[in-house]
Short mmCIF file of C-alpha atoms in Angstrom, two decimals:
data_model
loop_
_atom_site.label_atom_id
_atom_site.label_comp_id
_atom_site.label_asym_id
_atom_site.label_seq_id
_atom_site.Cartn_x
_atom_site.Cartn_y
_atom_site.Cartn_z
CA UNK W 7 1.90 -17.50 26.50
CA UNK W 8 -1.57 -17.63 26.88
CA UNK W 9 -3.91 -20.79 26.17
CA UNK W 10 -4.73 -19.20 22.68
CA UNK W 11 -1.34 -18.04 21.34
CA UNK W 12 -0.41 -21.50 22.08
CA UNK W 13 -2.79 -23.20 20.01
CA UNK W 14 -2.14 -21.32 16.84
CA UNK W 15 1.89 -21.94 17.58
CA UNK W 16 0.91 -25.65 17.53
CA UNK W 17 -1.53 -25.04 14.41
CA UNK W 18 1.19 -23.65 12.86
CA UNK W 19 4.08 -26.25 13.59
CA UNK W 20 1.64 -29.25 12.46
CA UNK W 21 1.05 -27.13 9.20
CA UNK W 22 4.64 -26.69 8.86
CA UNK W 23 4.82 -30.57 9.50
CA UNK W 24 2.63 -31.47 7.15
CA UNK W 25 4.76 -29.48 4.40
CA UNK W 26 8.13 -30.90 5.44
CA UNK W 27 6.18 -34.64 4.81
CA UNK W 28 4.83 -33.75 1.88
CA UNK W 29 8.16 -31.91 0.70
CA UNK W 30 9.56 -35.26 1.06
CA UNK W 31 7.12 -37.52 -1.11
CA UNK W 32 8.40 -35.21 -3.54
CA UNK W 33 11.67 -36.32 -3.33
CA UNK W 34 12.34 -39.61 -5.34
CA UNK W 35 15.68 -39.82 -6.03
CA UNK W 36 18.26 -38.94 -3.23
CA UNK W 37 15.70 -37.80 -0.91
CA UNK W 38 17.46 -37.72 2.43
CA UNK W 39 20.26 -35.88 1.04
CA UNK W 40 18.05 -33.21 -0.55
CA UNK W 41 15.96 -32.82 2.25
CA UNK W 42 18.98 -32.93 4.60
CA UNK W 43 20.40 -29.96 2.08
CA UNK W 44 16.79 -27.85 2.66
CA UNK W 45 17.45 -28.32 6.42
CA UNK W 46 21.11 -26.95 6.25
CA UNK W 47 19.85 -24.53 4.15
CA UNK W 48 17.42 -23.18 6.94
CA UNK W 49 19.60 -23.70 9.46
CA UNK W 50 22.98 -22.07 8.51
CA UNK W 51 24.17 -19.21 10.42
CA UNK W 52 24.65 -16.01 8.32
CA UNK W 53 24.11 -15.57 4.03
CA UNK W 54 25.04 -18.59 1.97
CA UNK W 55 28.40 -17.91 0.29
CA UNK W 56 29.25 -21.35 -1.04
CA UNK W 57 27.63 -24.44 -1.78
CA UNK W 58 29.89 -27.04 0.04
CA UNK W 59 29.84 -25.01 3.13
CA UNK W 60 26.23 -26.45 3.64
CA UNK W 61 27.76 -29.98 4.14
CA UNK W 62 29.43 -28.93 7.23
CA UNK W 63 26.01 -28.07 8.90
CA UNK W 64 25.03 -30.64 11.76
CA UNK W 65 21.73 -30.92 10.08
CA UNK W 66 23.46 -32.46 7.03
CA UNK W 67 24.83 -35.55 7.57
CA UNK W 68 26.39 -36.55 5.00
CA UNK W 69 29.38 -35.68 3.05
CA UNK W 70 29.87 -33.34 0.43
CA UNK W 71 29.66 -35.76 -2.45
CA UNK W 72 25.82 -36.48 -1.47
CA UNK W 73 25.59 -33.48 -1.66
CA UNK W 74 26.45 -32.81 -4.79
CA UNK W 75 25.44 -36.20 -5.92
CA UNK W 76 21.83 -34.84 -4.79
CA UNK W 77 21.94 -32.09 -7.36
CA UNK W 78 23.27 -33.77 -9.77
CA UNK W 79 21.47 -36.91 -9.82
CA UNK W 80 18.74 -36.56 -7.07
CA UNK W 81 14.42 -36.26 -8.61
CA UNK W 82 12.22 -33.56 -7.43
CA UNK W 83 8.57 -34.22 -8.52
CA UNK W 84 8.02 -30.60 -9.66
CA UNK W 85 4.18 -30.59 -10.64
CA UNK W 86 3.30 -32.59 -7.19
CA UNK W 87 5.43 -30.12 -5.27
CA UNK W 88 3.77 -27.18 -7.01
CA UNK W 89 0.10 -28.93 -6.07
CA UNK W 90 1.33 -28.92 -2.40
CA UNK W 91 2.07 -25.54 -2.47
CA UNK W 92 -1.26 -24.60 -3.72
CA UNK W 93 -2.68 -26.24 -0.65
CA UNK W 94 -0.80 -24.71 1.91
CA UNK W 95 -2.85 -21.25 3.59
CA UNK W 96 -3.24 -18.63 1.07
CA UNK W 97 -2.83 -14.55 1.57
CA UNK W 98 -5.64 -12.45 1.13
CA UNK W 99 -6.24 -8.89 0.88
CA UNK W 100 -8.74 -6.95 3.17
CA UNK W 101 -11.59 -7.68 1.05
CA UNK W 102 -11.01 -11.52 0.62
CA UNK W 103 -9.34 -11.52 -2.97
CA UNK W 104 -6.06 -13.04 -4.06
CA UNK W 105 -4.01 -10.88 -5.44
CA UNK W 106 -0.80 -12.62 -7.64
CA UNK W 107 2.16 -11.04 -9.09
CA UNK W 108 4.64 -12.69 -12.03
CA UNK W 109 8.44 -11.73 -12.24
CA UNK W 110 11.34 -12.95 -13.75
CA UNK W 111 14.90 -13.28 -11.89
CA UNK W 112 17.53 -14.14 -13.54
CA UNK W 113 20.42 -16.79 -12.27
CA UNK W 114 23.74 -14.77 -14.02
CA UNK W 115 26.36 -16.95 -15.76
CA UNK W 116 28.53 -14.57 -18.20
CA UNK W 117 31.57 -16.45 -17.47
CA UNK W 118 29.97 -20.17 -17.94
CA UNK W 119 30.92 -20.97 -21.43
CA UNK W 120 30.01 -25.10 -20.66
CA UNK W 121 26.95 -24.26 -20.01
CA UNK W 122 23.78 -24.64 -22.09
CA UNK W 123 20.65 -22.87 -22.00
CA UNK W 124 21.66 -19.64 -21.48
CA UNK W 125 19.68 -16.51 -22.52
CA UNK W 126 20.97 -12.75 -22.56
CA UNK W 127 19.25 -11.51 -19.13
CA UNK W 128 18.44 -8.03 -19.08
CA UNK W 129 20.34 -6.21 -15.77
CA UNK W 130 19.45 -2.59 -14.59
CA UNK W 131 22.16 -0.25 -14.07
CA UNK W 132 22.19 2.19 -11.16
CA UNK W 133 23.00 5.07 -14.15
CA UNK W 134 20.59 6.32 -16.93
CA UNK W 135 20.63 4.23 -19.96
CA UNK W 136 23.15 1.95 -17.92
CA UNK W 137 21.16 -1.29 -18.59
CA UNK W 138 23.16 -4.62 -19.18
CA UNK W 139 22.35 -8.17 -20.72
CA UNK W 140 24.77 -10.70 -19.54
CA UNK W 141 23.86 -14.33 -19.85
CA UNK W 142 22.10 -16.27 -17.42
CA UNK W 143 19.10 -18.28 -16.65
CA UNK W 144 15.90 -16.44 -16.37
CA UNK W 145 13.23 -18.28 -14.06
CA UNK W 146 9.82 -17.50 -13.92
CA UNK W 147 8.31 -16.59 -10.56
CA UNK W 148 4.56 -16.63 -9.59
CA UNK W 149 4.08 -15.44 -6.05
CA UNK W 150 0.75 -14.74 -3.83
CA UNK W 151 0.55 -11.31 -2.03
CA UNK W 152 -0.13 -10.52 1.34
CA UNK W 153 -2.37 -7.39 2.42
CA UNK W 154 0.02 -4.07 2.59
CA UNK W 155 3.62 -3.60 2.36
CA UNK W 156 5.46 -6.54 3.54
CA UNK W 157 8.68 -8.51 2.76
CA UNK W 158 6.80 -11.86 2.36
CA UNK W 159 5.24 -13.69 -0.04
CA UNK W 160 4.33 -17.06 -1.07
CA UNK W 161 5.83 -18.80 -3.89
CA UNK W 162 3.18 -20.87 -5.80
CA UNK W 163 5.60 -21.46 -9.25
CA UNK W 164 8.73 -21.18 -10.94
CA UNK W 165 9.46 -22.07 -14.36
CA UNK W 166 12.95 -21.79 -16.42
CA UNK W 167 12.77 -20.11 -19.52
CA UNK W 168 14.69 -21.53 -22.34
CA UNK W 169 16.16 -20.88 -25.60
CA UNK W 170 13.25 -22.29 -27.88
CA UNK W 171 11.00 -20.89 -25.36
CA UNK W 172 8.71 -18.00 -26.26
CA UNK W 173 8.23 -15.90 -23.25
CA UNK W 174 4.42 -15.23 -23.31
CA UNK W 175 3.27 -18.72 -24.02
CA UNK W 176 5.30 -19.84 -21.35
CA UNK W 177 3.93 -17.23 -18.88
CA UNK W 178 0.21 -18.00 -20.10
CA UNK W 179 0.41 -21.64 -19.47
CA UNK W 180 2.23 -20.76 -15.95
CA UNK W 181 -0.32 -18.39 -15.17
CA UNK W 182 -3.04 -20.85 -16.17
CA UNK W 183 -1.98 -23.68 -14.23
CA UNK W 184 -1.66 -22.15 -11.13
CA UNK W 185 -4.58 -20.77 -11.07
CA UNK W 186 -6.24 -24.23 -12.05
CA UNK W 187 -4.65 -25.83 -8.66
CA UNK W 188 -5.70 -22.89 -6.75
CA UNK W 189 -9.38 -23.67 -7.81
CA UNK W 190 -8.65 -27.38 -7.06
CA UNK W 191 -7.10 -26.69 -3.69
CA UNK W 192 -10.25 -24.87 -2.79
CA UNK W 193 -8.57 -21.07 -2.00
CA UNK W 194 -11.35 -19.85 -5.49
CA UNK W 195 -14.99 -21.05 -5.93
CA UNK W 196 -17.81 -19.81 -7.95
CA UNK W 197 -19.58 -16.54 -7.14
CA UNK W 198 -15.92 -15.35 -5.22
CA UNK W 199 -14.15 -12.23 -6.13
CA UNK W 200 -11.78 -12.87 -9.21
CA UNK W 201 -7.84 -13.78 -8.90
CA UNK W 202 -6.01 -10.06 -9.45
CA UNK W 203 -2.68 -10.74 -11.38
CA UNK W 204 -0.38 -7.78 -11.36
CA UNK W 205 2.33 -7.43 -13.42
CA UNK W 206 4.94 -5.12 -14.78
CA UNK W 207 5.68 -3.64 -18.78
CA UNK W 208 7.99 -6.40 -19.23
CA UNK W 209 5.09 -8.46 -20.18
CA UNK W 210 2.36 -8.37 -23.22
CA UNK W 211 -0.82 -7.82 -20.71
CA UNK W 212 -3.22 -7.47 -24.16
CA UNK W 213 -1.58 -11.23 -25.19
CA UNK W 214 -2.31 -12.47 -21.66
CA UNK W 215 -5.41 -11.15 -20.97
CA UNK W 216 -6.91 -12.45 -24.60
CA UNK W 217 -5.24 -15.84 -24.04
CA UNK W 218 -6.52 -16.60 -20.20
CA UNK W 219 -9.79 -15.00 -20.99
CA UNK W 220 -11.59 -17.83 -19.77
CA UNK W 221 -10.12 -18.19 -16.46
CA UNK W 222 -11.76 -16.41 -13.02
CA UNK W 223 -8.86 -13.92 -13.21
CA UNK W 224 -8.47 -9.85 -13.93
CA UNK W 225 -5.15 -8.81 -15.46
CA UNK W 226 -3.38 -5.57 -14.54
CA UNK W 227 -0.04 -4.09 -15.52
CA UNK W 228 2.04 -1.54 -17.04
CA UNK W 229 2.40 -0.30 -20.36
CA UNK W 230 4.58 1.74 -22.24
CA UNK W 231 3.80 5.57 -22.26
CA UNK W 232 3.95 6.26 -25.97
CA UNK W 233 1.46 3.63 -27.26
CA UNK W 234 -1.24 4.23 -29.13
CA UNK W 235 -4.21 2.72 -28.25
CA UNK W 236 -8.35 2.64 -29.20
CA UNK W 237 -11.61 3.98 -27.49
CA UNK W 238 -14.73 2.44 -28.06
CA UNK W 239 -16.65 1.81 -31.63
CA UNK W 240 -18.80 5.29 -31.40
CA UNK W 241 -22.34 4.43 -31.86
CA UNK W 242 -24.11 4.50 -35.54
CA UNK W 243 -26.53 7.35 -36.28
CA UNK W 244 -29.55 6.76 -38.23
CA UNK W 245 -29.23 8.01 -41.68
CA UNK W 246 -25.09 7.38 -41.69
CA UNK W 247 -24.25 5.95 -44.87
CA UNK W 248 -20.71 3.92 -45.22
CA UNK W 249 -19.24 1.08 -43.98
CA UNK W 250 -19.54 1.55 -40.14
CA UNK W 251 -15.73 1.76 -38.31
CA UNK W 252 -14.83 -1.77 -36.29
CA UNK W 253 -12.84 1.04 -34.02
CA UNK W 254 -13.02 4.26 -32.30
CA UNK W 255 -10.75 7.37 -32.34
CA UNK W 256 -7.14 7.07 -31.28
CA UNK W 257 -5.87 7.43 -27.81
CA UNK W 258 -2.65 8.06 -28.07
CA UNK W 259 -0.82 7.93 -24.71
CA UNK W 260 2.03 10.55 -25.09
CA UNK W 261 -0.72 13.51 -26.81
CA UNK W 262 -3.45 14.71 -24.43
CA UNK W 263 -5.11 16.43 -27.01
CA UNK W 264 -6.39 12.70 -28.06
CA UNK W 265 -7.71 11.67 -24.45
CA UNK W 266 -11.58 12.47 -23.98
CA UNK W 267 -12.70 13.33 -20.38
CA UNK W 268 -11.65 10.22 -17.89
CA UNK W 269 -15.33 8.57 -16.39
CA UNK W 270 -13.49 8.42 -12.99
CA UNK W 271 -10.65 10.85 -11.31
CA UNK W 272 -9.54 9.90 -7.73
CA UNK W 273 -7.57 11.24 -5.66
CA UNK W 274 -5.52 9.35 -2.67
CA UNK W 275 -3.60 10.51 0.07
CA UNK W 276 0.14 8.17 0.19
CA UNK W 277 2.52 8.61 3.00
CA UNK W 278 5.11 7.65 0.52
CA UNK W 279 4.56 9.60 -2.65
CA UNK W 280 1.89 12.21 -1.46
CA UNK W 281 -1.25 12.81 -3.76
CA UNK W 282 -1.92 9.78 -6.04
CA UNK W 283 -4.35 10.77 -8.46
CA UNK W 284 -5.84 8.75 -10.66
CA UNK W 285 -7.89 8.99 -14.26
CA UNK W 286 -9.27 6.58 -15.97
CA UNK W 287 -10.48 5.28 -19.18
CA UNK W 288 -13.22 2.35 -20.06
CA UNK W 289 -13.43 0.07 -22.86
CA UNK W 290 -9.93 1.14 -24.33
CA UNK W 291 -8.18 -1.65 -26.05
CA UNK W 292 -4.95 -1.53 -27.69
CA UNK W 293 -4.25 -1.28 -32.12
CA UNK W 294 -2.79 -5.03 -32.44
CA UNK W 295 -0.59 -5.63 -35.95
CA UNK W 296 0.44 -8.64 -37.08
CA UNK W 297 3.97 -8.52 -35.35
CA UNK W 298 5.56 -10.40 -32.56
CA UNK W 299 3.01 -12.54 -30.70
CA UNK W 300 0.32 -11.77 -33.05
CA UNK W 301 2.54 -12.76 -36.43
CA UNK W 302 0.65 -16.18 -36.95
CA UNK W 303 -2.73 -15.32 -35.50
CA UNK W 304 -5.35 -16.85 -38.24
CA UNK W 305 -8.12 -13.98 -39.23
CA UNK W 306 -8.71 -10.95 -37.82
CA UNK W 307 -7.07 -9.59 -34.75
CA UNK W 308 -8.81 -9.54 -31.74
CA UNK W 309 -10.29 -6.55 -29.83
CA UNK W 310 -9.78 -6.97 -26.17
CA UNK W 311 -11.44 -4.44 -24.09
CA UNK W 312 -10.01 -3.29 -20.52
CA UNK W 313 -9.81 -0.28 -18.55
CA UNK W 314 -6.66 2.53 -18.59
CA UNK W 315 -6.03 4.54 -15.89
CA UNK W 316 -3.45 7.13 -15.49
CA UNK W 317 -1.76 7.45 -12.06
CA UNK W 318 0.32 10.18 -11.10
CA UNK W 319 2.07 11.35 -7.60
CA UNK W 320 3.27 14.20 -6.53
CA UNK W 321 6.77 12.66 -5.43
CA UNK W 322 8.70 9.78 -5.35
CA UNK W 323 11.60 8.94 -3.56
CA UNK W 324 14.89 10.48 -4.97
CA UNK W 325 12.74 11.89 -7.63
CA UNK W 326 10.96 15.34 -6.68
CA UNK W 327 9.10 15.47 -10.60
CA UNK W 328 7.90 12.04 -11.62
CA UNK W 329 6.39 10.61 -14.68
CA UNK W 330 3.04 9.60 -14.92
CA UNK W 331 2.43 5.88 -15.25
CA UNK W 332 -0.25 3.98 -17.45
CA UNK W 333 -1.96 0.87 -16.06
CA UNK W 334 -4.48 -1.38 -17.61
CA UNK W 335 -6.58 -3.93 -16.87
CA UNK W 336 -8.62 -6.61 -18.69
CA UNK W 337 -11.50 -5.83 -16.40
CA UNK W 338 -14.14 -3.44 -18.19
CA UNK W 339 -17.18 -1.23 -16.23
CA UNK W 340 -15.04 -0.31 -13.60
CA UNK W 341 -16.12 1.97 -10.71
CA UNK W 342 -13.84 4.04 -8.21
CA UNK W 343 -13.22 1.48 -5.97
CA UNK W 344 -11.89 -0.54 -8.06
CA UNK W 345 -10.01 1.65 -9.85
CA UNK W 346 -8.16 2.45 -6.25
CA UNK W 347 -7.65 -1.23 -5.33
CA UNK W 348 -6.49 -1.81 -9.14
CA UNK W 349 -3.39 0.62 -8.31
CA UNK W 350 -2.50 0.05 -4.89
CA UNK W 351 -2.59 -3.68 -5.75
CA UNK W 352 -0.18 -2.47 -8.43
CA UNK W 353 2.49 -1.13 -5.86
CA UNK W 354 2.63 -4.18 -4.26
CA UNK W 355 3.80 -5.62 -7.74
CA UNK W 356 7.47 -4.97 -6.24
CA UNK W 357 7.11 -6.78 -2.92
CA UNK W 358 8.52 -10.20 -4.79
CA UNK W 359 11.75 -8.28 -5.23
CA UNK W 360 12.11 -8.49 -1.47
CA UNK W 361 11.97 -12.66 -1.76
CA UNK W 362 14.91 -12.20 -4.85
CA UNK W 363 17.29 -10.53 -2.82
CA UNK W 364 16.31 -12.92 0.31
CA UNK W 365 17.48 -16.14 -2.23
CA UNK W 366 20.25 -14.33 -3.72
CA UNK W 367 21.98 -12.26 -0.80
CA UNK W 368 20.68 -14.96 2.31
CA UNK W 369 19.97 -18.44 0.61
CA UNK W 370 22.57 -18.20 -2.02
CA UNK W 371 20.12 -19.41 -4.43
CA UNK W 372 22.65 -18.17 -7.43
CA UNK W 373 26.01 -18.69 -5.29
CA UNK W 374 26.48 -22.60 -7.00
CA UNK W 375 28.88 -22.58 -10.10
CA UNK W 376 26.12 -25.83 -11.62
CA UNK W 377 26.67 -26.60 -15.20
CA UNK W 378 23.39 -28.90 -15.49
CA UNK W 379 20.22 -26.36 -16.16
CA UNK W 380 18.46 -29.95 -14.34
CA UNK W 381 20.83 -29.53 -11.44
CA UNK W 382 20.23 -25.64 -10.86
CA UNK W 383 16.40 -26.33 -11.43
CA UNK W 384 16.65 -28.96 -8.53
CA UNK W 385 18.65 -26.30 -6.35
CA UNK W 386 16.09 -23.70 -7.41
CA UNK W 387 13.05 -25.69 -5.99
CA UNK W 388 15.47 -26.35 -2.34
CA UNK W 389 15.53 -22.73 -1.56
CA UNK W 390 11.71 -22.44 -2.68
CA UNK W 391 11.16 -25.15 -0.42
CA UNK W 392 13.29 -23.31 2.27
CA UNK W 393 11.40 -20.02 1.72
CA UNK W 394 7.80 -22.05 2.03
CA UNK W 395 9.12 -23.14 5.73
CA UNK W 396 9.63 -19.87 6.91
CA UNK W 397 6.44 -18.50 5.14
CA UNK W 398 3.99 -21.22 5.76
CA UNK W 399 4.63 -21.19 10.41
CA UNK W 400 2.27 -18.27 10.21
CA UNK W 401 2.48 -16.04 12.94
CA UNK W 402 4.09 -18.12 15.73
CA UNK W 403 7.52 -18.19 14.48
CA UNK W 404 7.32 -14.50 13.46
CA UNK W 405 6.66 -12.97 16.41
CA UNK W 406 9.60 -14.69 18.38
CA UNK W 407 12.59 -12.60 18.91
CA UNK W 408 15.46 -13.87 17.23
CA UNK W 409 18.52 -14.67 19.33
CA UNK W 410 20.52 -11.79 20.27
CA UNK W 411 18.50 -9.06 18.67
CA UNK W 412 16.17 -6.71 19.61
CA UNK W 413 12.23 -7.64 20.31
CA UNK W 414 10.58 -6.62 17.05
CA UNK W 415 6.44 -5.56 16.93
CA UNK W 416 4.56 -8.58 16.30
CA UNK W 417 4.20 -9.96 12.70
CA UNK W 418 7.07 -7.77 11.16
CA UNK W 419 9.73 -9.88 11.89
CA UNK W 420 11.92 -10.24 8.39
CA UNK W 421 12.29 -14.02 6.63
CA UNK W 422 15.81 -14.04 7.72
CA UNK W 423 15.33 -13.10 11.27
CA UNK W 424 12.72 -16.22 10.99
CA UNK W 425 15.49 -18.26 9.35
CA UNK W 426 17.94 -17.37 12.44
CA UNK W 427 15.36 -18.90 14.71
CA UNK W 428 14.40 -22.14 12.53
CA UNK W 429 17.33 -24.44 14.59
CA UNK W 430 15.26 -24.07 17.48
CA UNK W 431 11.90 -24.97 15.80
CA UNK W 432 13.41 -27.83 13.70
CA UNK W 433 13.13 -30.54 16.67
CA UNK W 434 9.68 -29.43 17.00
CA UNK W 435 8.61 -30.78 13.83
CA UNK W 436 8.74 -33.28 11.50
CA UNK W 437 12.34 -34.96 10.04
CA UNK W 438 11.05 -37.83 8.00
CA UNK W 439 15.02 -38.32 6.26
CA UNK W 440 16.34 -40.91 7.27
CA UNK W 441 19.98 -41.68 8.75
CA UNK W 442 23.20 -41.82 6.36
CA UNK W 443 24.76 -45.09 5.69
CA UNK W 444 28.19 -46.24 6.53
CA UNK W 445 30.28 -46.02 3.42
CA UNK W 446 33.61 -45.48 1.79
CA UNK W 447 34.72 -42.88 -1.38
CA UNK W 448 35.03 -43.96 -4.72
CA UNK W 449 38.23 -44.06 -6.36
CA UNK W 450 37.80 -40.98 -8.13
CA UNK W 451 40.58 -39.91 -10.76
CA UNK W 452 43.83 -41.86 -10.63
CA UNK W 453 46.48 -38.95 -9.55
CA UNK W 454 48.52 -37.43 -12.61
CA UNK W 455 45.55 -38.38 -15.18
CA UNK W 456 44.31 -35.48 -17.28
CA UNK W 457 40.53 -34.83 -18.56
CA UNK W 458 40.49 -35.83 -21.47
CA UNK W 459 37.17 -34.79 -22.71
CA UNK W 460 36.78 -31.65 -21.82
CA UNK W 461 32.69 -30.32 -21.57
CA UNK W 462 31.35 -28.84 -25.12
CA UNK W 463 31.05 -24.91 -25.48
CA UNK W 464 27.39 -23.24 -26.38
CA UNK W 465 26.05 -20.64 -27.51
CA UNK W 466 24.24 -18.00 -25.48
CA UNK W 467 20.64 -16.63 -26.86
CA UNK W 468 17.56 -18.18 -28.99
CA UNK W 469 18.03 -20.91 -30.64
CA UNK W 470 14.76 -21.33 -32.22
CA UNK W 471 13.88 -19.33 -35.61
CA UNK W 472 10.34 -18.38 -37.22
CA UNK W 473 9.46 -20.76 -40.37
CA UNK W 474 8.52 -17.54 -42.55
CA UNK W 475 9.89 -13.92 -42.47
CA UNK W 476 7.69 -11.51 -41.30
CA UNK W 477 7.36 -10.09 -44.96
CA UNK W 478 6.62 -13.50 -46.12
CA UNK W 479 3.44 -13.71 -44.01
CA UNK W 480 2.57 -10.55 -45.01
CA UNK W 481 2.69 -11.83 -48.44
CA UNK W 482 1.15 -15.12 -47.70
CA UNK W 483 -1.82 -13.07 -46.08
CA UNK W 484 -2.20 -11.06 -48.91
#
């Protein structure tokens, strides 16, 4: 190892040391044993297949009551522990920007009848039309993107949605505070290139992009293919007499005879999906009605101006005759360039789904049977923490071979090859929890005795129900 490679790997392990301290101010109830559970969790040999199993790690040591004592009763300081990891080294693309990208996962419980705060998840089903909802927790997930296909990404937020929760707001005021800490950790300052969030059609990009209008951030996701949306207010002629139109002509997504010329066609080479071209549209903004988000919006509905673009490949894998895809994005007086970086920023959208299936399949982030929403919350916010130690090394820990596997090319190595590796860089670094107690068990329930108040059933879905009708507010309005 030369004299340089050997001052980023000790860059890298104070960063990581700095984290683990600061992970731990966070903690302010239970502390050691939570921290002691992160460590176990990073640490483990092989997927996580049961909770208590984690209590038999030698970097836990305590028993298995602290360590579900620490779920159940332990205090993560969620807000500080998001602000600390805002601060830790942000991604970038090639050109400098931060590119973001919000998903939901869902934590499945269909067979958890005692436990509250469930919501119907929606499940995709390897079959057409085989889509599922099966109750579950749905948590929130804003993550920062690296440059290019990669399995990693930084998690910067994660929020549980609720049953009185209305999914949009929610997202907004996620999307809005982490971008507010990333300006106050310093990664965004005035006269840099904007924040790109990417999303997919699961979300109301219109809502979003009219609600965070005032933040340094462009907007860009999916919509559905048979909407209908607006062009531009055509210009008034001299000598037109009439009430002049507060809209232009329809653009209706699933009838080309509607769509005018595009201002910009390009046309990519993919090694992936072959020719991606792309058309696109300026100053289109979608026909808002008084429905859903917009029910009780006071006056006139807004017009929100963006750009739509059209991409279409020539292939894509397992499918030899895809459909085209609409995009848009709150940005207006777009060029080329942009309109390329908009879309391949786009693809990268389903990188996040590589940091699910690490916490489900690896970290066995929904493996615990927890009937407290608080407790899984707390659980949730371990494997995050987990996840941020194998992210945040850098590039030191990546490009170590892993025991007993092959050498693999410098910076590709996978977050769980990291994780096999992490015993070996835990002495290295910081362990500010301190060392169990001597104690005894508590008496527990006297043999023979029955429960004899068994835990409350509850409902699964909203809970929460609009104050009018919607045809009341259209009478109210009129």
């Amino acid at each position: 190892m030369n004299v340089l490679e050997d001052a980023v790997r000790v860059e890298a392990l104070s960063t990581l040391s700095c984290f683990r301290q600061d992970l731990y101010d966070c903690l302010t109830a239970r502390a050691d044993a939570l921290f002691e559970l992160a460590d176990a969790l990073l640490c483990t040999d092989g997927p996580i297949k049961a909770l208590v199993d984690l209590a038999l790690a030698p970097e836990h040591r305590r028993g298995h009551g602290a360590l579900y004592g620490a779920l159940n009763c332990g205090r993560i300081e969620a807000d500080q522990l998001r602000a600390t990891l805002a601060e830790l080294p942000l991604p970038r693309t090639a050109g400098g920007r931060i590119v973001l990208a919000v998903d939901v996962s869902s934590w499945l419980r269909s067979d958890a009848v005692t436990t509250p705060d469930r919501l119907f998840c929606h499940v995709h089903g390897r079959a057409k039309n085989a889509a599922q909802f099966i109750p579950g927790w749905p948590y929130s997930f804003v993550v920062a993107l690296e440059n290019g296909r990669a399995s990693w990404t930084g998690i910067l937020d994660a929020v549980r949605l609720g049953p009185e929760d209305d999914a949009t707001a929610v997202t907004a005021d996620q999307l809005r505070s982490v971008v507010e800490r990333l300006v106050a950790a310093g990664h965004w300052a005035e006269g840099e290139p904007d924040v790109l969030m990417v999303m997919d059609g699961g979300y109301d990009v219109t809502r979003l992009a009219f609600v965070l209008a005032d933040l340094p951030m462009e907007l860009f996701g999916r919509i559905r293919s048979d909407r209908v949306l607006r062009l531009p207010k055509p210009p008034r002629l001299h000598g037109t007499n009439g009430r002049p139109p507060k809209r232009g002509p329809e653009f209706a997504l699933n009838k080309p005879a509607t769509w005018p010329p595009p201002q910009h066609t390009t046309t990519t080479a993919t090694t992936r999906y072959g020719a991606a071209t792309a058309d696109s549209w300026d100053r289109v903004h979608p026909r808002l009605t008084h429905r859903t988000c917009w029910l009780g919006h006071e006056g006139e509905l807004p017009v929100t101006e963006g750009t739509l673009i059209r991409l279409e490949v020539d292939y894509l894998p397992g499918d030899r005759d895809p459909k085209p895809v609409w995009l848009w994005s709150s940005a207006t007086d777009a060029t080329a360039a942009d309109i390329d970086r908009w879309w391949q920023s786009y693809l990268r959208r389903f990188d996040p789904e590589h940091t699910f299936r690490l916490f489900k399949q690896t970290l066995g982030w929904t493996r615990p049977r927890l009937r407290d929403p608080e407790a899984a919350s707390r659980w949730t916010w371990i494997v995050i923490a987990a996840d941020t130690q194998l992210f945040s090394p850098g590039p030191s820990p990546r490009t170590s071979a892993a025991p007993g596997k092959k050498p693999a090319i410098p910076g590709r190595l996978t977050p769980a090859r990291v994780r096999r590796g992490f015993r070996n860089i835990r002495p290295m670094i910081t362990l500010p929890a301190g060392a169990p107690k001597p104690g005894k068990p508590g008496p527990g329930r006297p043999s023979g005795s029955e429960n004899r108040t068994p835990a409350p059933r509850h409902d699964v879905g909203k809970t929460i129900k609009r104050d009018l009708t919607m045809a009341e507010h259209q009478d109210r309005k009129g």
